[in-house]
Amino acid sequence: ELKVEQNPLFLSMQEGKNYTIYCNYSTTSDRLYWYRQDPGKSLESLFVLLSNGAVKQEGRLMASLDTKARLSTLHITAAVHDLSATYFCAVGHANTGNQFYFGTGTSLTVIP
Amino acid sequence: NAGVTQTPKFQVLKTGQSMTLQCAQDMNHNSMYWYRQDPGMGLRLIYYSASEGTTDKGEVPNGYNVSRLNKREFSLRLESAAPSQTSVYFCASREYLGNQPQHFGDGTRLSIL
């Protein structure tokens, strides 16, 4: 079974600061996803990372993938309050029968 | 665009009662999923259906059954609800082939007393 660990679980940061969320997974994967969830809401897709060294950026968020280290990062640049949410990574592989394994999530609070 | 629609949005049950959660998608996706979300545990896969006519167990299938009624609809049934099944349930869909992300419904908040 594929295990996915995220850290930190909780993150409180000031507006304007930078921080990184980490997602480690236990076995080979050929696809990694980042999702955002606002409180009481559904999950929204942010990024899809498919190859070693892949980097995707949108606004103040940048995601990267290192398949050799089995690590993905979600970097937040100059945080703003609107980024407050819970962020999940999810990992899958064609060999797992189209299943996806989610990390525990990182609850981000951006303080003015 | 409706996307993935789940009903009901909220439900309170008594222990031992049965209930079916409904999910429908209008994106012509082949694969559909049921997850539960509990605090500090992320999303855990209950059952999934890679394509119409197939269903498979996920990480936490005990106490649940599913039916892939057609390509659009995938239901989750609790035959005899237990307090441990109190959770938020999400349905998702995606194309079977390729690397597209999952599309999620708004969730069903289920409390079992």
PDB file of C-alpha atoms in Angstrom:
ATOM      1  CA  GLU A   1       0.000   0.000   0.000  1.00  0.00           C
ATOM      2  CA  LEU A   2       1.251   3.436  -0.874  1.00  0.00           C
ATOM      3  CA  LYS A   3       1.755   5.730   2.139  1.00  0.00           C
ATOM      4  CA  VAL A   4       1.669   9.489   1.852  1.00  0.00           C
ATOM      5  CA  GLU A   5       2.939  11.814   4.566  1.00  0.00           C
ATOM      6  CA  GLN A   6       2.524  15.548   4.652  1.00  0.00           C
ATOM      7  CA  ASN A   7       4.132  18.033   6.944  1.00  0.00           C
ATOM      8  CA  PRO A   8       3.488  20.180   8.695  1.00  0.00           C
ATOM      9  CA  LEU A   9      -0.076  19.296   9.634  1.00  0.00           C
ATOM     10  CA  PHE A  10      -0.760  22.835  10.771  1.00  0.00           C
ATOM     11  CA  LEU A  11       0.898  25.995   9.589  1.00  0.00           C
ATOM     12  CA  SER A  12       0.284  29.504  10.809  1.00  0.00           C
ATOM     13  CA  MET A  13       2.175  32.176   8.937  1.00  0.00           C
ATOM     14  CA  GLN A  14       2.178  35.918   8.605  1.00  0.00           C
ATOM     15  CA  GLU A  15       1.194  37.658   5.442  1.00  0.00           C
ATOM     16  CA  GLY A  16       4.156  38.327   3.201  1.00  0.00           C
ATOM     17  CA  LYS A  17       6.205  35.374   4.422  1.00  0.00           C
ATOM     18  CA  ASN A  18       7.353  32.333   2.453  1.00  0.00           C
ATOM     19  CA  TYR A  19       6.898  28.720   3.435  1.00  0.00           C
ATOM     20  CA  THR A  20       6.999  25.189   2.048  1.00  0.00           C
ATOM     21  CA  ILE A  21       4.711  22.214   2.546  1.00  0.00           C
ATOM     22  CA  TYR A  22       6.233  18.770   2.068  1.00  0.00           C
ATOM     23  CA  CYS A  23       4.683  15.592   0.705  1.00  0.00           C
ATOM     24  CA  ASN A  24       6.597  12.316   0.980  1.00  0.00           C
ATOM     25  CA  TYR A  25       5.365   9.043  -0.446  1.00  0.00           C
ATOM     26  CA  SER A  26       6.526   5.514   0.121  1.00  0.00           C
ATOM     27  CA  THR A  27       6.689   3.776  -3.245  1.00  0.00           C
ATOM     28  CA  THR A  28       7.069   4.581  -6.898  1.00  0.00           C
ATOM     29  CA  SER A  29       4.436   6.867  -8.288  1.00  0.00           C
ATOM     30  CA  ASP A  30       3.824   8.174 -11.764  1.00  0.00           C
ATOM     31  CA  ARG A  31       1.469  11.016 -10.872  1.00  0.00           C
ATOM     32  CA  LEU A  32       1.116  13.473  -8.029  1.00  0.00           C
ATOM     33  CA  TYR A  33      -1.656  15.989  -7.417  1.00  0.00           C
ATOM     34  CA  TRP A  34      -2.142  18.965  -5.167  1.00  0.00           C
ATOM     35  CA  TYR A  35      -5.618  20.002  -4.044  1.00  0.00           C
ATOM     36  CA  ARG A  36      -6.993  22.860  -2.018  1.00  0.00           C
ATOM     37  CA  GLN A  37      -9.955  22.648   0.348  1.00  0.00           C
ATOM     38  CA  ASP A  38     -11.631  25.656   1.917  1.00  0.00           C
ATOM     39  CA  PRO A  39     -13.418  25.046   5.246  1.00  0.00           C
ATOM     40  CA  GLY A  40     -16.648  23.138   4.739  1.00  0.00           C
ATOM     41  CA  LYS A  41     -16.103  22.970   1.005  1.00  0.00           C
ATOM     42  CA  SER A  42     -15.087  20.506  -1.647  1.00  0.00           C
ATOM     43  CA  LEU A  43     -11.584  19.839  -2.991  1.00  0.00           C
ATOM     44  CA  GLU A  44     -10.268  21.846  -5.902  1.00  0.00           C
ATOM     45  CA  SER A  45      -7.405  20.698  -8.112  1.00  0.00           C
ATOM     46  CA  LEU A  46      -4.324  22.935  -8.078  1.00  0.00           C
ATOM     47  CA  PHE A  47      -1.503  21.078  -9.833  1.00  0.00           C
ATOM     48  CA  VAL A  48      -0.726  17.830 -11.624  1.00  0.00           C
ATOM     49  CA  LEU A  49       2.915  16.707 -11.591  1.00  0.00           C
ATOM     50  CA  LEU A  50       3.926  13.818 -13.793  1.00  0.00           C
ATOM     51  CA  SER A  51       7.687  13.655 -14.184  1.00  0.00           C
ATOM     52  CA  ASN A  52      10.859  14.061 -12.202  1.00  0.00           C
ATOM     53  CA  GLY A  53      11.804  17.694 -11.948  1.00  0.00           C
ATOM     54  CA  ALA A  54       8.336  18.913 -12.924  1.00  0.00           C
ATOM     55  CA  VAL A  55       7.523  22.388 -11.662  1.00  0.00           C
ATOM     56  CA  LYS A  56       4.156  24.113 -11.894  1.00  0.00           C
ATOM     57  CA  GLN A  57       3.327  27.619 -10.739  1.00  0.00           C
ATOM     58  CA  GLU A  58       0.154  29.587 -10.358  1.00  0.00           C
ATOM     59  CA  GLY A  59       0.137  32.890  -8.588  1.00  0.00           C
ATOM     60  CA  ARG A  60       1.873  32.610  -5.223  1.00  0.00           C
ATOM     61  CA  LEU A  61       1.927  28.800  -5.281  1.00  0.00           C
ATOM     62  CA  MET A  62       4.625  26.674  -6.867  1.00  0.00           C
ATOM     63  CA  ALA A  63       4.711  22.871  -6.815  1.00  0.00           C
ATOM     64  CA  SER A  64       7.630  20.622  -7.658  1.00  0.00           C
ATOM     65  CA  LEU A  65       8.289  16.915  -7.874  1.00  0.00           C
ATOM     66  CA  ASP A  66      11.402  14.843  -7.157  1.00  0.00           C
ATOM     67  CA  THR A  67      10.538  11.253  -7.999  1.00  0.00           C
ATOM     68  CA  LYS A  68      13.918   9.932  -6.916  1.00  0.00           C
ATOM     69  CA  ALA A  69      13.445  11.321  -3.408  1.00  0.00           C
ATOM     70  CA  ARG A  70       9.706  10.537  -3.542  1.00  0.00           C
ATOM     71  CA  LEU A  71       9.056  14.104  -2.496  1.00  0.00           C
ATOM     72  CA  SER A  72       6.847  16.911  -3.673  1.00  0.00           C
ATOM     73  CA  THR A  73       6.835  20.430  -2.307  1.00  0.00           C
ATOM     74  CA  LEU A  74       4.264  23.199  -2.401  1.00  0.00           C
ATOM     75  CA  HIS A  75       5.967  26.539  -1.942  1.00  0.00           C
ATOM     76  CA  ILE A  76       4.035  29.613  -0.892  1.00  0.00           C
ATOM     77  CA  THR A  77       5.520  32.976  -1.770  1.00  0.00           C
ATOM     78  CA  ALA A  78       4.524  36.176   0.036  1.00  0.00           C
ATOM     79  CA  ALA A  79       1.455  34.625   1.606  1.00  0.00           C
ATOM     80  CA  VAL A  80      -1.863  36.436   1.591  1.00  0.00           C
ATOM     81  CA  HIS A  81      -4.975  35.757   3.660  1.00  0.00           C
ATOM     82  CA  ASP A  82      -6.826  34.280   0.672  1.00  0.00           C
ATOM     83  CA  LEU A  83      -4.417  31.335   0.689  1.00  0.00           C
ATOM     84  CA  SER A  84      -5.770  30.152   4.051  1.00  0.00           C
ATOM     85  CA  ALA A  85      -7.091  26.639   3.378  1.00  0.00           C
ATOM     86  CA  THR A  86      -6.160  22.989   3.761  1.00  0.00           C
ATOM     87  CA  TYR A  87      -3.815  21.615   1.124  1.00  0.00           C
ATOM     88  CA  PHE A  88      -3.656  17.945   0.208  1.00  0.00           C
ATOM     89  CA  CYS A  89      -1.268  15.989  -1.930  1.00  0.00           C
ATOM     90  CA  ALA A  90      -2.452  12.787  -3.574  1.00  0.00           C
ATOM     91  CA  VAL A  91      -0.355  10.109  -5.212  1.00  0.00           C
ATOM     92  CA  GLY A  92      -1.296   7.460  -7.696  1.00  0.00           C
ATOM     93  CA  HIS A  93       0.158   4.908  -9.995  1.00  0.00           C
ATOM     94  CA  ALA A  94      -1.178   3.000 -12.924  1.00  0.00           C
ATOM     95  CA  ASN A  95      -0.270  -0.209 -11.102  1.00  0.00           C
ATOM     96  CA  THR A  96      -2.596   0.618  -8.198  1.00  0.00           C
ATOM     97  CA  GLY A  97      -5.640   0.250 -10.373  1.00  0.00           C
ATOM     98  CA  ASN A  98      -6.425   3.904 -10.705  1.00  0.00           C
ATOM     99  CA  GLN A  99      -6.468   4.408  -6.943  1.00  0.00           C
ATOM    100  CA  PHE A 100      -5.151   7.537  -5.305  1.00  0.00           C
ATOM    101  CA  TYR A 101      -3.702   7.926  -1.832  1.00  0.00           C
ATOM    102  CA  PHE A 102      -4.067  11.206  -0.002  1.00  0.00           C
ATOM    103  CA  GLY A 103      -1.833  12.830   2.548  1.00  0.00           C
ATOM    104  CA  THR A 104      -3.308  13.965   5.861  1.00  0.00           C
ATOM    105  CA  GLY A 105      -3.464  17.553   4.682  1.00  0.00           C
ATOM    106  CA  THR A 106      -1.803  20.781   5.815  1.00  0.00           C
ATOM    107  CA  SER A 107      -4.076  23.358   7.372  1.00  0.00           C
ATOM    108  CA  LEU A 108      -2.680  26.767   6.479  1.00  0.00           C
ATOM    109  CA  THR A 109      -3.708  29.939   8.266  1.00  0.00           C
ATOM    110  CA  VAL A 110      -2.327  33.224   7.017  1.00  0.00           C
ATOM    111  CA  ILE A 111      -2.405  35.925   9.664  1.00  0.00           C
ATOM    112  CA  PRO A 112      -2.624  39.585   8.658  1.00  0.00           C
TER     113      PRO A 112
ATOM    114  CA  ASN B   1     -22.010  22.981 -15.264  1.00  0.00           C
ATOM    115  CA  ALA B   2     -23.105  20.736 -12.403  1.00  0.00           C
ATOM    116  CA  GLY B   3     -19.956  18.541 -12.298  1.00  0.00           C
ATOM    117  CA  VAL B   4     -20.331  16.029  -9.451  1.00  0.00           C
ATOM    118  CA  THR B   5     -23.571  16.208  -7.479  1.00  0.00           C
ATOM    119  CA  GLN B   6     -24.021  14.514  -4.113  1.00  0.00           C
ATOM    120  CA  THR B   7     -27.235  14.056  -2.175  1.00  0.00           C
ATOM    121  CA  PRO B   8     -28.066  14.590   0.587  1.00  0.00           C
ATOM    122  CA  LYS B   9     -25.756  17.316   1.899  1.00  0.00           C
ATOM    123  CA  PHE B  10     -26.482  16.558   5.541  1.00  0.00           C
ATOM    124  CA  GLN B  11     -27.945  13.561   7.323  1.00  0.00           C
ATOM    125  CA  VAL B  12     -28.362  12.367  10.887  1.00  0.00           C
ATOM    126  CA  LEU B  13     -28.966   8.671  11.495  1.00  0.00           C
ATOM    127  CA  LYS B  14     -29.447   6.476  14.489  1.00  0.00           C
ATOM    128  CA  THR B  15     -27.185   3.494  15.038  1.00  0.00           C
ATOM    129  CA  GLY B  16     -28.420   0.537  13.035  1.00  0.00           C
ATOM    130  CA  GLN B  17     -30.313   2.536  10.433  1.00  0.00           C
ATOM    131  CA  SER B  18     -29.494   2.162   6.769  1.00  0.00           C
ATOM    132  CA  MET B  19     -28.930   4.833   4.194  1.00  0.00           C
ATOM    133  CA  THR B  20     -27.771   5.344   0.613  1.00  0.00           C
ATOM    134  CA  LEU B  21     -25.652   8.293  -0.453  1.00  0.00           C
ATOM    135  CA  GLN B  22     -26.158   9.295  -4.060  1.00  0.00           C
ATOM    136  CA  CYS B  23     -23.586  10.626  -6.509  1.00  0.00           C
ATOM    137  CA  ALA B  24     -23.992  11.656 -10.134  1.00  0.00           C
ATOM    138  CA  GLN B  25     -21.556  13.232 -12.586  1.00  0.00           C
ATOM    139  CA  ASP B  26     -22.251  14.877 -15.917  1.00  0.00           C
ATOM    140  CA  MET B  27     -18.701  14.935 -17.319  1.00  0.00           C
ATOM    141  CA  ASN B  28     -18.885  11.541 -19.019  1.00  0.00           C
ATOM    142  CA  HIS B  29     -16.108  10.222 -16.786  1.00  0.00           C
ATOM    143  CA  ASN B  30     -15.437   6.520 -16.586  1.00  0.00           C
ATOM    144  CA  SER B  31     -14.046   6.344 -13.054  1.00  0.00           C
ATOM    145  CA  MET B  32     -15.859   7.241  -9.859  1.00  0.00           C
ATOM    146  CA  TYR B  33     -14.789   7.156  -6.214  1.00  0.00           C
ATOM    147  CA  TRP B  34     -16.135   7.341  -2.688  1.00  0.00           C
ATOM    148  CA  TYR B  35     -13.938   8.784   0.089  1.00  0.00           C
ATOM    149  CA  ARG B  36     -14.455   9.576   3.708  1.00  0.00           C
ATOM    150  CA  GLN B  37     -12.755  12.504   5.389  1.00  0.00           C
ATOM    151  CA  ASP B  38     -12.030  12.474   9.091  1.00  0.00           C
ATOM    152  CA  PRO B  39     -10.067  15.067  11.071  1.00  0.00           C
ATOM    153  CA  GLY B  40      -6.321  14.504  10.855  1.00  0.00           C
ATOM    154  CA  MET B  41      -6.648  11.563   8.470  1.00  0.00           C
ATOM    155  CA  GLY B  42      -6.980  13.119   5.060  1.00  0.00           C
ATOM    156  CA  LEU B  43      -9.216  11.368   2.581  1.00  0.00           C
ATOM    157  CA  ARG B  44      -9.472   7.601   2.665  1.00  0.00           C
ATOM    158  CA  LEU B  45     -10.806   5.622  -0.245  1.00  0.00           C
ATOM    159  CA  ILE B  46     -13.829   3.467   0.523  1.00  0.00           C
ATOM    160  CA  TYR B  47     -14.683   2.039  -2.894  1.00  0.00           C
ATOM    161  CA  TYR B  48     -14.055   2.995  -6.459  1.00  0.00           C
ATOM    162  CA  SER B  49     -15.338   2.077  -9.885  1.00  0.00           C
ATOM    163  CA  ALA B  50     -12.725   2.250 -12.610  1.00  0.00           C
ATOM    164  CA  SER B  51     -15.374   1.954 -15.290  1.00  0.00           C
ATOM    165  CA  GLU B  52     -19.040   1.151 -15.643  1.00  0.00           C
ATOM    166  CA  GLY B  53     -19.728  -2.385 -14.504  1.00  0.00           C
ATOM    167  CA  THR B  54     -16.748  -2.689 -12.152  1.00  0.00           C
ATOM    168  CA  THR B  55     -16.255  -1.857  -8.489  1.00  0.00           C
ATOM    169  CA  ASP B  56     -13.293  -2.410  -6.206  1.00  0.00           C
ATOM    170  CA  LYS B  57     -12.535  -2.012  -2.521  1.00  0.00           C
ATOM    171  CA  GLY B  58     -10.349   0.781  -1.320  1.00  0.00           C
ATOM    172  CA  GLU B  59      -8.588   1.259   2.016  1.00  0.00           C
ATOM    173  CA  VAL B  60     -11.654   1.249   4.296  1.00  0.00           C
ATOM    174  CA  PRO B  61     -14.524  -0.720   2.716  1.00  0.00           C
ATOM    175  CA  ASN B  62     -15.896  -2.469   5.812  1.00  0.00           C
ATOM    176  CA  GLY B  63     -19.492  -1.521   6.585  1.00  0.00           C
ATOM    177  CA  TYR B  64     -20.163  -0.128   3.113  1.00  0.00           C
ATOM    178  CA  ASN B  65     -21.493  -1.326  -0.209  1.00  0.00           C
ATOM    179  CA  VAL B  66     -21.563   0.417  -3.568  1.00  0.00           C
ATOM    180  CA  SER B  67     -23.499   0.253  -6.809  1.00  0.00           C
ATOM    181  CA  ARG B  68     -22.413   1.650 -10.149  1.00  0.00           C
ATOM    182  CA  LEU B  69     -25.880   2.146 -11.495  1.00  0.00           C
ATOM    183  CA  ASN B  70     -24.749   3.453 -14.879  1.00  0.00           C
ATOM    184  CA  LYS B  71     -21.915   5.591 -16.203  1.00  0.00           C
ATOM    185  CA  ARG B  72     -23.257   8.686 -14.445  1.00  0.00           C
ATOM    186  CA  GLU B  73     -24.230   7.360 -11.032  1.00  0.00           C
ATOM    187  CA  PHE B  74     -22.340   5.699  -8.189  1.00  0.00           C
ATOM    188  CA  SER B  75     -24.098   5.139  -4.860  1.00  0.00           C
ATOM    189  CA  LEU B  76     -22.734   4.274  -1.418  1.00  0.00           C
ATOM    190  CA  ARG B  77     -24.846   2.311   1.044  1.00  0.00           C
ATOM    191  CA  LEU B  78     -24.507   1.939   4.782  1.00  0.00           C
ATOM    192  CA  GLU B  79     -26.505  -1.169   5.715  1.00  0.00           C
ATOM    193  CA  SER B  80     -26.326  -0.765   9.485  1.00  0.00           C
ATOM    194  CA  ALA B  81     -24.861   2.576  10.466  1.00  0.00           C
ATOM    195  CA  ALA B  82     -22.381   2.780  13.350  1.00  0.00           C
ATOM    196  CA  PRO B  83     -21.086   5.871  15.194  1.00  0.00           C
ATOM    197  CA  SER B  84     -17.617   5.173  13.710  1.00  0.00           C
ATOM    198  CA  GLN B  85     -19.074   5.987  10.304  1.00  0.00           C
ATOM    199  CA  THR B  86     -19.736   9.570  11.310  1.00  0.00           C
ATOM    200  CA  SER B  87     -17.737  11.470   8.725  1.00  0.00           C
ATOM    201  CA  VAL B  88     -17.836  13.675   5.665  1.00  0.00           C
ATOM    202  CA  TYR B  89     -18.233  11.614   2.503  1.00  0.00           C
ATOM    203  CA  PHE B  90     -16.954  12.807  -0.854  1.00  0.00           C
ATOM    204  CA  CYS B  91     -17.683  11.426  -4.275  1.00  0.00           C
ATOM    205  CA  ALA B  92     -15.236  12.074  -7.100  1.00  0.00           C
ATOM    206  CA  SER B  93     -14.886  11.272 -10.766  1.00  0.00           C
ATOM    207  CA  ARG B  94     -12.206  11.353 -13.445  1.00  0.00           C
ATOM    208  CA  GLU B  95     -11.298   9.886 -16.767  1.00  0.00           C
ATOM    209  CA  TYR B  96      -9.966   6.348 -16.462  1.00  0.00           C
ATOM    210  CA  LEU B  97      -7.016   6.898 -18.797  1.00  0.00           C
ATOM    211  CA  GLY B  98      -4.625   9.791 -18.639  1.00  0.00           C
ATOM    212  CA  ASN B  99      -3.501  11.953 -15.784  1.00  0.00           C
ATOM    213  CA  GLN B 100      -6.367  14.333 -15.189  1.00  0.00           C
ATOM    214  CA  PRO B 101      -7.199  15.143 -11.569  1.00  0.00           C
ATOM    215  CA  GLN B 102     -10.314  14.006  -9.791  1.00  0.00           C
ATOM    216  CA  HIS B 103     -13.372  16.238  -9.651  1.00  0.00           C
ATOM    217  CA  PHE B 104     -15.093  16.249  -6.278  1.00  0.00           C
ATOM    218  CA  GLY B 105     -18.654  16.773  -5.140  1.00  0.00           C
ATOM    219  CA  ASP B 106     -19.551  19.085  -2.267  1.00  0.00           C
ATOM    220  CA  GLY B 107     -19.685  16.267   0.262  1.00  0.00           C
ATOM    221  CA  THR B 108     -22.281  14.678   2.520  1.00  0.00           C
ATOM    222  CA  ARG B 109     -21.965  15.369   6.228  1.00  0.00           C
ATOM    223  CA  LEU B 110     -23.213  12.287   8.030  1.00  0.00           C
ATOM    224  CA  SER B 111     -23.703  11.975  11.782  1.00  0.00           C
ATOM    225  CA  ILE B 112     -24.637   8.706  13.427  1.00  0.00           C
ATOM    226  CA  LEU B 113     -25.940   8.845  16.956  1.00  0.00           C
TER     227      LEU B 113
END
